[in-house]
Amino acid sequence: MILLVLFSLLLFGCGKFEELAREEDLLERPQAKRCADCHAEIFKEWEKSRHAKAWVSEQFRLESENYTKNKCLSCHAPHQVDPDKKPILRVEFKEDGVSCVACHFKEETKAMHGPLKVWSPPHPSREDLSYLRSNFCAGCHQETFKQWQMVKTQKSCQDCHMPSLGKRDLIQKFPFHLFHLAKPRHSHEFPALKAKPEDLLLEVKDGKLYITNVGVPHNLPTADQGDPKLYITVIVNTPQGKQTIRRLLSAQAKTALEHGKPYEIELPQDIKNLKVLIHRKLSHSEEKELILERDL
Amino acid sequence: MKKILVLFATLGLSFGADQVILKKPPASLGKYYPPQSNRFEYVSVMNEMSTAFYGVRLNINEGRWDRALDWANRLKDAYTRAQNMVPEWKDYFKPALADQLISAVRAKNPDQVIKASRELGETCNKCHAENQIAVKLVYHYPPFATLKMEDPVEFVQLSPKEYMRKLSDSMKALRIFLMQGDVQKAREAGEQVVERVKGTEAICSKCHTDKTVVDRIHGKDHEQALASIQRLLKEPQPNREAIFRAMSVIGQSCNKCHNLHLVPAMVQEAFRK
């Protein structure tokens, strides 16, 4: 097979070989699993992501009133994702959610776009540096993008939510993987991430507890339409006994922690000590996860 | 022709003067409304009938009987489809009257057209009088029973009704403690009011994907009123009247939502029992 490929290359040259190797159905917006024929590892990562579940998630089915809320649909099954533009709803394979072709195939060029320069005989490929910038995500994640802009950080969405995996093969299909060098790869699991204890600054001053988001470059929690929540529990010890103060912060109630803006909680007088617990709950989950527990 | 005009003008809705009785809409109607369908097929067929009825009248008034006949046939077609869509309402329909209207138009007999139209229109009126309000309230508003709200004070999931009860109790507690002069307790109740009022905004987004709609309710005045309550309660001797004024602004926000949503929610709840 390898010899045959090399012989073809010698005989016909790259251009002719590309024509021979072209797989036309790849330019007809195939299902995500078709991309797994070559990009098995990336597909496996994407399969675990919320993007893969964007349409089939039971939470979304319920929240979109059985797919009747038109405004929500196009971001959950986008036809083509472009920087800064809200996509239109895809017609085919909606169950794939935010699929491979939604992000990587462009109608204008009939080619797969991505941040790397690659030679890919089965389909035309274009190097496209917009994939490295936050505004690529802004068409759907509008609110989060606006919050991120306010923070003026150098970190892009991709830096955190598509973490580097080092150099890896882009394809796993014999014999084609033999013709490719490993390239810088970033995770397609799009982890939601959880704030770390050091992302939150806790201070007690003048009878108040101040909680500041110092490490996450957008609101905490953040969402365009989902309803993730942050639960703050403050257990205060006073001479009169224990007292519990609770605060529920949510994106939809506009009470989320803005980056760098202290959130204050009035404390009772004469406190001996206090314990702060902060939990989070994602939109699609019923589970509360502990972010930090601290005694002050 | 004047008779025709007068007749059609009286084919609108008519209800009894003393009472409106709401009957639970049949379950089979749900197929034509969200969440099962967002195409509103039953409303569409009603519009087809209404348009066809007007097509008959319009063309007769212009002396175009051939066109009127075409619309009369369309009316019969839509009427028959509507009859088959909701089996529980089958008896409201009298297809023979639609045939009589067709015959009257074909015969170019205005008196027969008026008679057949009146009788056919009465079948529409009867069904509308008995069902239209209930259908509007049940199917043209989202199902409130499925919504869940999380109480920011106790971290528990509640139905909207339970949540509103707690919010209302917090507001009453604030008022009572202020009137009794229990400042510390008023502060605690005030904090609960603020948190619970803010929490109501999370429920709006369950249906209202357009944020400007929510902002119209929870606008600048509303936000300022909440901030005022918090600020005033921190004073050593809170200004009771100023807090009451701020609470009345919050109350106006409550009214805006209640005026729109409370009646359908109550009707839906009544039908669930």
Coordinates of C-alpha atoms in Angstrom, one line a residue:
Chain A
M1 CA 0.0 0.0 0.0
I2 CA 2.8 2.4 1.0
L3 CA 4.7 1.5 -2.1
L4 CA 1.6 2.1 -4.2
V5 CA 1.1 5.5 -2.7
L6 CA 4.7 6.4 -3.2
F7 CA 4.6 5.1 -6.8
S8 CA 1.4 7.2 -7.4
L9 CA 3.1 10.3 -6.1
L10 CA 6.1 9.8 -8.3
L11 CA 4.0 9.0 -11.3
F12 CA 1.3 11.6 -11.0
G13 CA 2.6 14.3 -8.6
C14 CA 0.8 15.6 -5.5
G15 CA -2.1 17.3 -7.4
K16 CA -3.1 14.2 -9.3
F17 CA -2.7 12.1 -6.2
E18 CA -5.0 14.4 -4.2
E19 CA -7.6 14.0 -7.0
L20 CA -7.3 10.2 -6.8
A21 CA -7.5 10.2 -3.0
R22 CA -10.4 12.7 -2.7
E23 CA -13.4 11.3 -0.7
E24 CA -16.2 13.4 -2.1
D25 CA -18.7 12.6 0.7
L26 CA -16.4 14.5 3.1
L27 CA -17.4 17.7 1.3
E28 CA -21.1 17.0 1.8
R29 CA -21.3 17.7 5.5
P30 CA -21.1 14.2 6.8
Q31 CA -22.0 12.9 10.2
A32 CA -19.3 13.3 12.9
K33 CA -18.7 9.6 13.0
R34 CA -17.5 9.7 9.4
C35 CA -14.7 12.0 10.5
A36 CA -13.7 9.3 13.0
D37 CA -12.5 7.1 10.1
C38 CA -9.3 9.1 10.1
H39 CA -9.5 11.4 13.2
A40 CA -10.3 8.7 15.7
E41 CA -8.7 10.3 18.7
I42 CA -10.2 13.7 18.1
F43 CA -13.6 12.1 17.6
K44 CA -13.3 10.2 20.9
E45 CA -12.5 13.5 22.7
W46 CA -15.4 15.3 21.1
E47 CA -17.8 12.5 21.9
K48 CA -17.2 13.2 25.6
S49 CA -17.7 16.9 25.2
R50 CA -20.9 19.0 25.9
H51 CA -20.7 20.1 22.3
A52 CA -21.5 16.5 21.2
K53 CA -24.5 16.5 23.6
A54 CA -25.7 20.0 22.7
W55 CA -28.7 18.7 20.8
V56 CA -29.5 15.3 22.4
S57 CA -29.1 16.4 26.0
E58 CA -32.3 15.8 27.9
Q59 CA -31.9 19.1 29.7
F60 CA -31.8 20.9 26.4
R61 CA -34.8 19.0 25.1
L62 CA -36.8 20.1 28.1
E63 CA -35.5 23.7 28.2
S64 CA -36.2 24.2 24.5
E65 CA -39.7 22.8 25.0
N66 CA -39.1 19.8 22.8
Y67 CA -37.1 21.8 20.3
T68 CA -39.8 24.4 19.8
K69 CA -37.9 27.4 21.0
N70 CA -36.4 28.5 17.7
K71 CA -34.1 31.0 19.2
C72 CA -32.1 28.3 21.0
L73 CA -31.7 25.8 18.3
S74 CA -29.1 27.2 15.9
C75 CA -26.3 27.2 18.5
H76 CA -27.1 23.6 19.5
A77 CA -26.9 22.3 16.0
P78 CA -25.1 25.0 14.0
H79 CA -24.7 24.8 10.2
Q80 CA -21.4 26.8 10.1
V81 CA -19.6 28.4 13.0
D82 CA -17.9 31.6 12.1
P83 CA -16.2 34.2 14.3
D84 CA -18.6 36.8 15.9
K85 CA -21.7 35.5 14.0
K86 CA -24.6 33.7 15.4
P87 CA -24.9 30.5 13.2
I88 CA -28.0 29.3 11.4
L89 CA -29.6 26.0 12.2
R90 CA -28.2 22.9 10.5
V91 CA -30.6 20.8 8.5
E92 CA -28.9 17.5 8.6
F93 CA -27.7 15.3 11.6
K94 CA -28.9 17.7 14.3
E95 CA -28.2 15.0 16.8
D96 CA -24.5 15.6 16.3
G97 CA -24.9 19.0 18.1
V98 CA -21.8 21.2 17.6
S99 CA -20.2 18.7 15.2
C100 CA -17.0 18.4 13.3
V101 CA -18.3 20.0 10.1
A102 CA -20.1 22.7 12.0
C103 CA -16.8 24.1 13.2
H104 CA -14.4 23.0 10.5
F105 CA -16.2 22.9 7.1
K106 CA -16.8 26.2 5.3
E107 CA -19.3 26.5 2.5
E108 CA -17.3 29.4 0.9
T109 CA -14.2 27.2 0.2
K110 CA -15.7 23.7 0.3
A111 CA -12.8 22.9 2.5
M112 CA -12.0 21.9 6.1
H113 CA -10.6 24.8 8.0
G114 CA -8.4 24.7 11.1
P115 CA -5.4 26.4 12.8
L116 CA -2.8 24.1 11.2
K117 CA -1.2 23.9 7.7
V118 CA -1.8 20.3 6.6
W119 CA -1.7 18.2 3.5
S120 CA -4.9 16.1 3.4
P121 CA -5.6 14.3 0.2
P122 CA -9.1 13.1 1.2
H123 CA -10.4 16.6 1.6
P124 CA -9.1 20.2 0.9
S125 CA -7.8 21.9 4.0
R126 CA -7.1 25.5 4.7
E127 CA -5.0 27.0 7.5
D128 CA -7.2 29.5 9.3
L129 CA -5.8 31.4 12.3
S130 CA -9.3 32.6 13.4
Y131 CA -9.5 29.2 15.2
L132 CA -7.0 30.5 17.7
R133 CA -9.0 33.5 18.8
S134 CA -11.8 33.9 21.3
N135 CA -14.2 35.5 18.9
F136 CA -14.4 32.2 17.1
C137 CA -16.6 31.1 20.0
A138 CA -18.4 34.5 20.3
G139 CA -21.3 33.8 17.9
C140 CA -22.8 31.3 20.4
H141 CA -21.2 32.2 23.7
Q142 CA -22.1 35.8 23.4
E143 CA -22.5 36.8 27.1
T144 CA -19.4 34.9 28.2
F145 CA -17.4 36.5 25.3
K146 CA -18.5 40.0 26.4
Q147 CA -17.5 39.3 30.0
W148 CA -14.1 37.9 28.8
Q149 CA -13.5 41.1 26.8
M150 CA -14.1 43.3 29.9
V151 CA -11.3 41.4 31.7
K152 CA -8.7 42.2 29.0
T153 CA -6.7 39.1 29.5
Q154 CA -4.2 37.6 27.1
K155 CA -5.7 34.1 27.6
S156 CA -8.2 33.1 24.9
C157 CA -11.2 30.8 25.3
Q158 CA -9.2 28.0 23.6
D159 CA -6.3 28.4 26.1
C160 CA -8.5 27.1 28.9
H161 CA -11.3 25.2 27.2
M162 CA -9.1 23.5 24.5
P163 CA -6.0 22.7 26.6
S164 CA -2.8 21.7 24.8
L165 CA -2.2 18.0 24.5
G166 CA 1.4 18.5 23.1
K167 CA 2.4 17.2 19.7
R168 CA 0.2 14.3 18.4
D169 CA -0.9 12.7 15.2
L170 CA -4.0 14.3 13.7
I171 CA -5.0 11.0 12.0
Q172 CA -4.9 7.4 12.9
K173 CA -5.7 5.8 9.6
F174 CA -3.3 3.5 7.9
P175 CA -1.3 4.2 5.8
F176 CA -2.0 8.0 5.8
H177 CA -0.8 8.6 9.3
L178 CA 2.7 7.6 8.1
F179 CA 2.8 10.6 5.9
H180 CA 2.1 13.1 8.6
L181 CA 4.3 14.6 11.3
A182 CA 2.8 15.0 14.8
K183 CA 1.3 18.5 15.2
P184 CA 0.4 20.6 18.2
R185 CA -3.0 19.2 19.3
H186 CA -5.6 20.7 21.6
S187 CA -8.3 18.8 23.4
H188 CA -11.7 18.6 21.7
E189 CA -13.4 17.6 25.0
F190 CA -14.0 21.4 25.7
P191 CA -13.8 20.9 29.4
A192 CA -16.2 23.2 31.4
L193 CA -13.5 23.5 34.0
K194 CA -14.1 24.2 37.7
A195 CA -12.8 27.3 39.4
K196 CA -9.9 26.5 41.7
P197 CA -9.8 27.7 45.3
E198 CA -7.1 30.2 44.4
D199 CA -9.4 31.7 41.8
L200 CA -11.4 33.2 44.6
L201 CA -10.1 35.7 47.0
L202 CA -11.8 35.7 50.4
E203 CA -11.3 38.7 52.8
V204 CA -13.0 39.8 56.0
K205 CA -13.0 43.6 56.5
D206 CA -15.2 46.0 58.5
G207 CA -17.7 43.3 59.4
K208 CA -18.1 42.1 55.9
L209 CA -17.0 39.0 53.9
Y210 CA -15.7 39.9 50.5
I211 CA -15.5 37.3 47.8
T212 CA -13.7 38.2 44.6
N213 CA -13.2 36.3 41.4
V214 CA -9.6 36.9 40.7
G215 CA -8.7 33.9 38.5
V216 CA -11.6 33.2 36.0
P217 CA -11.6 35.7 33.2
H218 CA -15.4 35.8 32.9
N219 CA -18.4 35.8 35.3
L220 CA -18.7 32.9 37.7
P221 CA -21.0 31.2 36.9
T222 CA -21.4 32.2 33.2
A223 CA -24.0 31.3 30.7
D224 CA -26.0 32.7 27.8
Q225 CA -29.2 30.8 28.4
G226 CA -28.4 27.9 30.8
D227 CA -28.8 28.3 34.5
P228 CA -25.5 27.3 36.3
K229 CA -25.3 28.3 39.9
L230 CA -22.8 29.1 42.6
Y231 CA -23.7 28.3 46.2
I232 CA -22.1 30.3 49.0
T233 CA -22.5 29.1 52.5
V234 CA -21.0 31.0 55.4
I235 CA -21.2 29.4 58.8
V236 CA -20.5 32.0 61.5
N237 CA -19.6 31.4 65.1
T238 CA -20.8 34.1 67.5
P239 CA -21.2 34.3 71.2
Q240 CA -24.9 33.7 70.6
G241 CA -24.2 30.4 68.7
K242 CA -23.8 29.3 65.1
Q243 CA -25.5 31.2 62.2
T244 CA -25.6 30.2 58.6
I245 CA -25.7 32.7 55.8
R246 CA -26.6 31.4 52.3
R247 CA -26.2 33.1 48.9
L248 CA -27.2 31.7 45.6
L249 CA -25.5 33.3 42.6
S250 CA -26.6 32.7 39.1
A251 CA -26.0 34.0 35.6
Q252 CA -29.7 34.4 34.9
A253 CA -30.4 36.3 38.1
K254 CA -27.5 38.6 37.2
T255 CA -25.9 37.9 40.5
A256 CA -22.8 36.1 39.2
L257 CA -19.3 37.0 40.4
E258 CA -17.8 39.4 38.0
H259 CA -14.1 39.2 37.5
G260 CA -12.3 41.6 39.9
K261 CA -15.5 42.9 41.5
P262 CA -15.8 42.0 45.2
Y263 CA -19.1 40.4 46.3
E264 CA -20.0 41.4 49.8
I265 CA -21.8 39.6 52.5
E266 CA -22.7 41.5 55.7
L267 CA -21.6 39.5 58.8
P268 CA -23.1 39.5 62.2
Q269 CA -21.3 41.4 65.0
D270 CA -18.8 39.8 67.4
I271 CA -17.9 36.8 65.2
K272 CA -15.3 34.4 66.6
N273 CA -14.6 32.6 63.4
L274 CA -16.3 31.6 60.2
K275 CA -16.2 28.8 57.6
V276 CA -16.9 29.5 53.9
L277 CA -18.1 26.8 51.5
I278 CA -18.5 27.5 47.8
H279 CA -20.2 24.9 45.6
R280 CA -21.1 25.0 42.0
K281 CA -23.8 23.3 39.9
L282 CA -23.6 23.2 36.1
S283 CA -26.6 23.8 33.9
H284 CA -26.9 20.2 32.8
S285 CA -26.2 18.6 36.1
E286 CA -28.0 18.1 39.4
E287 CA -24.8 17.5 41.3
K288 CA -23.3 20.2 43.5
E289 CA -19.5 20.2 43.4
L290 CA -17.3 21.8 46.0
I291 CA -15.0 24.6 44.8
L292 CA -13.6 25.6 48.1
E293 CA -13.9 25.2 51.9
R294 CA -12.0 27.7 54.0
D295 CA -11.9 28.7 57.7
L296 CA -11.3 32.4 58.4
Chain B
M1 CA -75.9 42.8 -0.1
K2 CA -76.4 44.9 3.0
K3 CA -78.0 41.9 4.7
I4 CA -74.9 39.9 4.0
L5 CA -72.7 42.6 5.6
V6 CA -74.8 42.8 8.7
L7 CA -74.9 39.1 9.1
F8 CA -71.2 38.6 8.9
A9 CA -70.6 41.4 11.3
T10 CA -72.6 39.4 13.9
L11 CA -70.6 36.3 13.5
G12 CA -68.0 37.3 16.1
L13 CA -67.7 35.8 19.6
S14 CA -70.6 36.0 22.0
F15 CA -70.6 35.1 25.6
G16 CA -73.2 34.9 28.3
A17 CA -73.4 38.2 30.2
D18 CA -73.2 36.7 33.8
Q19 CA -70.6 34.1 33.7
V20 CA -67.8 32.4 31.7
I21 CA -67.4 28.7 32.4
L22 CA -64.0 27.2 31.5
K23 CA -63.9 23.6 30.3
K24 CA -60.7 21.7 30.3
P25 CA -59.5 21.4 26.7
P26 CA -59.3 17.9 25.3
A27 CA -55.9 16.2 25.5
S28 CA -55.9 15.5 21.8
L29 CA -55.7 19.3 21.1
G30 CA -52.2 19.2 22.6
K31 CA -50.8 17.7 19.4
Y32 CA -51.2 21.0 17.7
Y33 CA -49.5 23.2 20.3
P34 CA -46.1 23.5 22.0
P35 CA -44.4 21.5 23.3
Q36 CA -45.7 18.8 21.0
S37 CA -45.8 21.0 17.9
N38 CA -44.8 24.6 17.3
R39 CA -46.8 24.8 14.1
F40 CA -50.1 25.7 15.7
E41 CA -52.0 23.5 13.2
Y42 CA -55.4 23.9 14.8
V43 CA -55.1 27.7 14.8
S44 CA -54.0 27.6 11.2
V45 CA -57.1 25.6 10.2
M46 CA -59.3 28.1 12.1
N47 CA -57.7 30.9 10.2
E48 CA -58.3 29.1 6.9
M49 CA -62.0 28.8 7.8
S50 CA -62.2 32.4 8.8
T51 CA -60.5 33.6 5.6
A52 CA -62.7 31.3 3.4
F53 CA -65.8 32.6 5.2
Y54 CA -64.7 36.2 4.4
G55 CA -63.8 35.1 0.8
V56 CA -67.4 34.1 0.3
R57 CA -68.7 37.4 1.6
L58 CA -66.2 39.6 -0.2
N59 CA -66.9 38.0 -3.6
I60 CA -70.7 37.9 -3.2
N61 CA -70.6 41.6 -2.3
E62 CA -68.7 42.2 -5.5
G63 CA -71.1 40.0 -7.5
R64 CA -68.4 37.4 -8.2
W65 CA -70.4 34.2 -7.4
D66 CA -67.9 31.9 -9.1
R67 CA -65.2 33.1 -6.8
A68 CA -67.5 32.9 -3.9
L69 CA -68.2 29.3 -4.7
D70 CA -64.5 28.5 -4.8
W71 CA -64.2 30.0 -1.3
A72 CA -67.2 28.1 -0.1
N73 CA -65.6 24.9 -1.2
R74 CA -62.4 25.8 0.6
L75 CA -64.4 26.5 3.7
K76 CA -66.0 23.1 3.5
D77 CA -62.6 21.5 3.1
A78 CA -61.1 23.3 6.1
Y79 CA -64.2 22.7 8.2
T80 CA -64.0 18.9 7.5
R81 CA -60.3 18.8 8.4
A82 CA -60.9 20.7 11.6
Q83 CA -63.7 18.3 12.6
N84 CA -61.3 15.4 12.3
M85 CA -58.4 16.9 14.2
V86 CA -60.0 16.9 17.7
P87 CA -62.3 13.9 18.0
E88 CA -63.7 15.2 21.4
W89 CA -65.1 18.2 19.5
K90 CA -66.6 16.3 16.6
D91 CA -70.2 17.0 17.6
Y92 CA -69.7 20.8 17.4
F93 CA -69.4 20.5 13.6
K94 CA -72.3 20.2 11.2
P95 CA -70.8 19.5 7.8
A96 CA -74.2 19.4 6.2
L97 CA -74.4 23.2 6.9
A98 CA -71.2 23.8 4.9
D99 CA -72.8 21.8 2.0
Q100 CA -75.9 24.0 2.3
L101 CA -73.7 27.1 2.0
I102 CA -72.1 25.7 -1.1
S103 CA -75.5 24.9 -2.6
A104 CA -76.8 28.4 -1.7
V105 CA -73.8 30.1 -3.4
R106 CA -74.0 27.8 -6.4
A107 CA -77.7 28.8 -6.7
K108 CA -76.7 32.5 -6.3
N109 CA -79.4 32.9 -3.7
P110 CA -78.5 35.6 -1.1
D111 CA -81.3 34.6 1.3
Q112 CA -80.2 31.0 1.4
V113 CA -76.5 32.1 1.7
I114 CA -77.5 34.3 4.8
K115 CA -79.4 31.4 6.4
A116 CA -76.7 28.8 5.8
S117 CA -74.0 31.2 6.9
R118 CA -75.8 32.1 10.1
E119 CA -76.3 28.4 11.0
L120 CA -72.8 27.4 10.0
G121 CA -71.4 30.4 11.9
E122 CA -73.3 29.4 15.0
T123 CA -71.4 26.1 15.1
C124 CA -68.2 28.1 15.3
N125 CA -69.6 30.5 17.9
K126 CA -70.8 27.6 20.1
C127 CA -67.4 26.0 20.2
H128 CA -65.6 29.3 20.7
A129 CA -67.9 30.3 23.5
E130 CA -67.3 27.1 25.3
N131 CA -63.6 26.5 24.6
Q132 CA -61.7 29.4 23.3
I133 CA -60.7 31.2 26.5
A134 CA -59.6 27.9 28.2
V135 CA -57.6 26.9 25.1
K136 CA -55.9 30.3 25.0
L137 CA -54.9 30.1 28.7
V138 CA -53.8 26.5 28.6
Y139 CA -52.1 26.2 25.2
H140 CA -50.9 29.7 24.4
Y141 CA -48.9 30.0 27.6
P142 CA -46.0 27.8 28.7
P143 CA -46.8 25.0 31.2
F144 CA -45.9 26.7 34.5
A145 CA -46.1 23.5 36.4
T146 CA -42.9 22.2 34.9
L147 CA -40.9 25.1 36.1
K148 CA -38.6 24.9 39.1
M149 CA -37.1 27.7 41.1
E150 CA -34.3 27.5 43.5
D151 CA -34.7 29.4 46.8
P152 CA -31.5 31.5 47.3
V153 CA -32.2 31.6 51.1
E154 CA -32.7 27.9 51.8
F155 CA -31.1 26.3 48.7
V156 CA -34.2 24.2 48.0
Q157 CA -36.0 23.6 44.7
L158 CA -39.5 24.9 44.7
S159 CA -42.4 25.3 42.4
P160 CA -43.1 28.9 41.3
K161 CA -46.1 29.0 43.6
E162 CA -44.1 27.9 46.6
Y163 CA -41.3 30.3 45.7
M164 CA -43.7 33.2 45.4
R165 CA -45.2 32.3 48.8
K166 CA -41.8 32.5 50.4
L167 CA -41.1 35.8 48.7
S168 CA -44.4 37.2 49.7
D169 CA -43.8 36.0 53.3
S170 CA -40.4 37.7 53.4
M171 CA -41.9 40.9 52.2
K172 CA -44.6 40.7 54.8
A173 CA -42.0 39.9 57.5
L174 CA -40.0 43.0 56.5
R175 CA -43.0 45.2 56.8
I176 CA -44.1 43.7 60.1
F177 CA -40.7 43.9 61.7
L178 CA -40.3 47.5 60.6
M179 CA -43.7 48.4 62.0
Q180 CA -42.8 46.7 65.3
G181 CA -39.4 48.4 65.4
D182 CA -37.5 45.1 65.4
V183 CA -34.6 46.5 63.4
Q184 CA -32.3 43.4 63.4
K185 CA -35.1 41.1 62.3
A186 CA -36.1 43.6 59.7
R187 CA -32.6 43.5 58.3
E188 CA -32.6 39.7 58.1
A189 CA -36.0 39.8 56.4
G190 CA -34.9 42.6 54.1
E191 CA -31.9 40.5 53.0
Q192 CA -34.2 37.6 52.2
V193 CA -36.5 39.9 50.2
V194 CA -33.6 41.2 48.1
E195 CA -32.2 37.7 47.4
R196 CA -35.6 36.2 46.6
V197 CA -36.6 39.1 44.3
K198 CA -33.3 38.8 42.5
G199 CA -33.9 35.0 42.2
T200 CA -37.1 35.6 40.3
E201 CA -35.1 36.8 37.4
A202 CA -33.7 33.3 36.8
I203 CA -37.2 32.0 36.1
C204 CA -37.9 34.5 33.4
S205 CA -35.0 33.2 31.3
K206 CA -36.6 29.7 31.2
C207 CA -39.1 31.1 28.6
H208 CA -37.9 34.6 27.7
T209 CA -34.8 34.1 25.6
D210 CA -34.9 37.9 24.7
K211 CA -33.3 39.6 27.6
T212 CA -34.9 43.0 26.8
V213 CA -38.3 41.5 27.9
V214 CA -36.9 40.7 31.3
D215 CA -35.1 44.0 31.6
R216 CA -38.5 45.8 31.1
I217 CA -39.7 44.2 34.3
H218 CA -36.5 44.1 36.3
G219 CA -35.4 47.5 34.9
K220 CA -33.4 50.4 36.4
D221 CA -36.1 51.5 38.9
H222 CA -36.5 47.9 40.1
E223 CA -32.7 47.6 40.6
Q224 CA -32.5 50.9 42.4
A225 CA -35.3 50.0 44.7
L226 CA -33.6 46.8 45.7
A227 CA -30.4 48.7 46.3
S228 CA -32.3 51.3 48.4
I229 CA -33.8 48.6 50.6
Q230 CA -30.3 47.2 51.3
R231 CA -28.9 50.6 51.9
L232 CA -31.7 51.9 54.1
L233 CA -31.7 48.8 56.3
K234 CA -28.0 49.3 57.1
E235 CA -28.8 52.6 58.8
P236 CA -28.9 52.6 62.6
Q237 CA -32.6 53.7 62.4
P238 CA -33.9 52.6 59.0
N239 CA -36.3 55.1 57.4
R240 CA -39.5 53.0 57.4
E241 CA -41.4 55.1 54.9
A242 CA -38.5 55.2 52.4
I243 CA -38.3 51.4 52.6
F244 CA -42.0 51.0 52.0
R245 CA -41.8 53.3 49.0
A246 CA -39.0 51.1 47.6
M247 CA -41.0 48.0 48.3
S248 CA -43.9 49.5 46.3
V249 CA -41.6 49.8 43.3
I250 CA -40.8 46.1 43.6
G251 CA -44.5 45.5 44.0
Q252 CA -45.1 47.1 40.6
S253 CA -42.7 44.6 39.1
C254 CA -44.6 41.8 40.7
N255 CA -47.8 43.2 39.2
K256 CA -46.4 43.4 35.7
C257 CA -45.6 39.7 35.7
H258 CA -48.8 38.7 37.6
N259 CA -51.1 40.6 35.2
L260 CA -49.7 38.6 32.3
H261 CA -48.9 35.2 33.9
L262 CA -51.0 34.7 37.0
V263 CA -54.4 34.0 35.3
P264 CA -53.1 31.3 32.9
A265 CA -51.1 29.8 35.7
M266 CA -54.1 29.6 37.9
V267 CA -56.3 28.1 35.2
Q268 CA -53.7 25.6 34.3
E269 CA -53.3 24.6 37.9
A270 CA -57.1 24.3 38.3
F271 CA -57.2 21.9 35.3
R272 CA -54.4 19.8 36.7
K273 CA -56.4 19.1 39.9

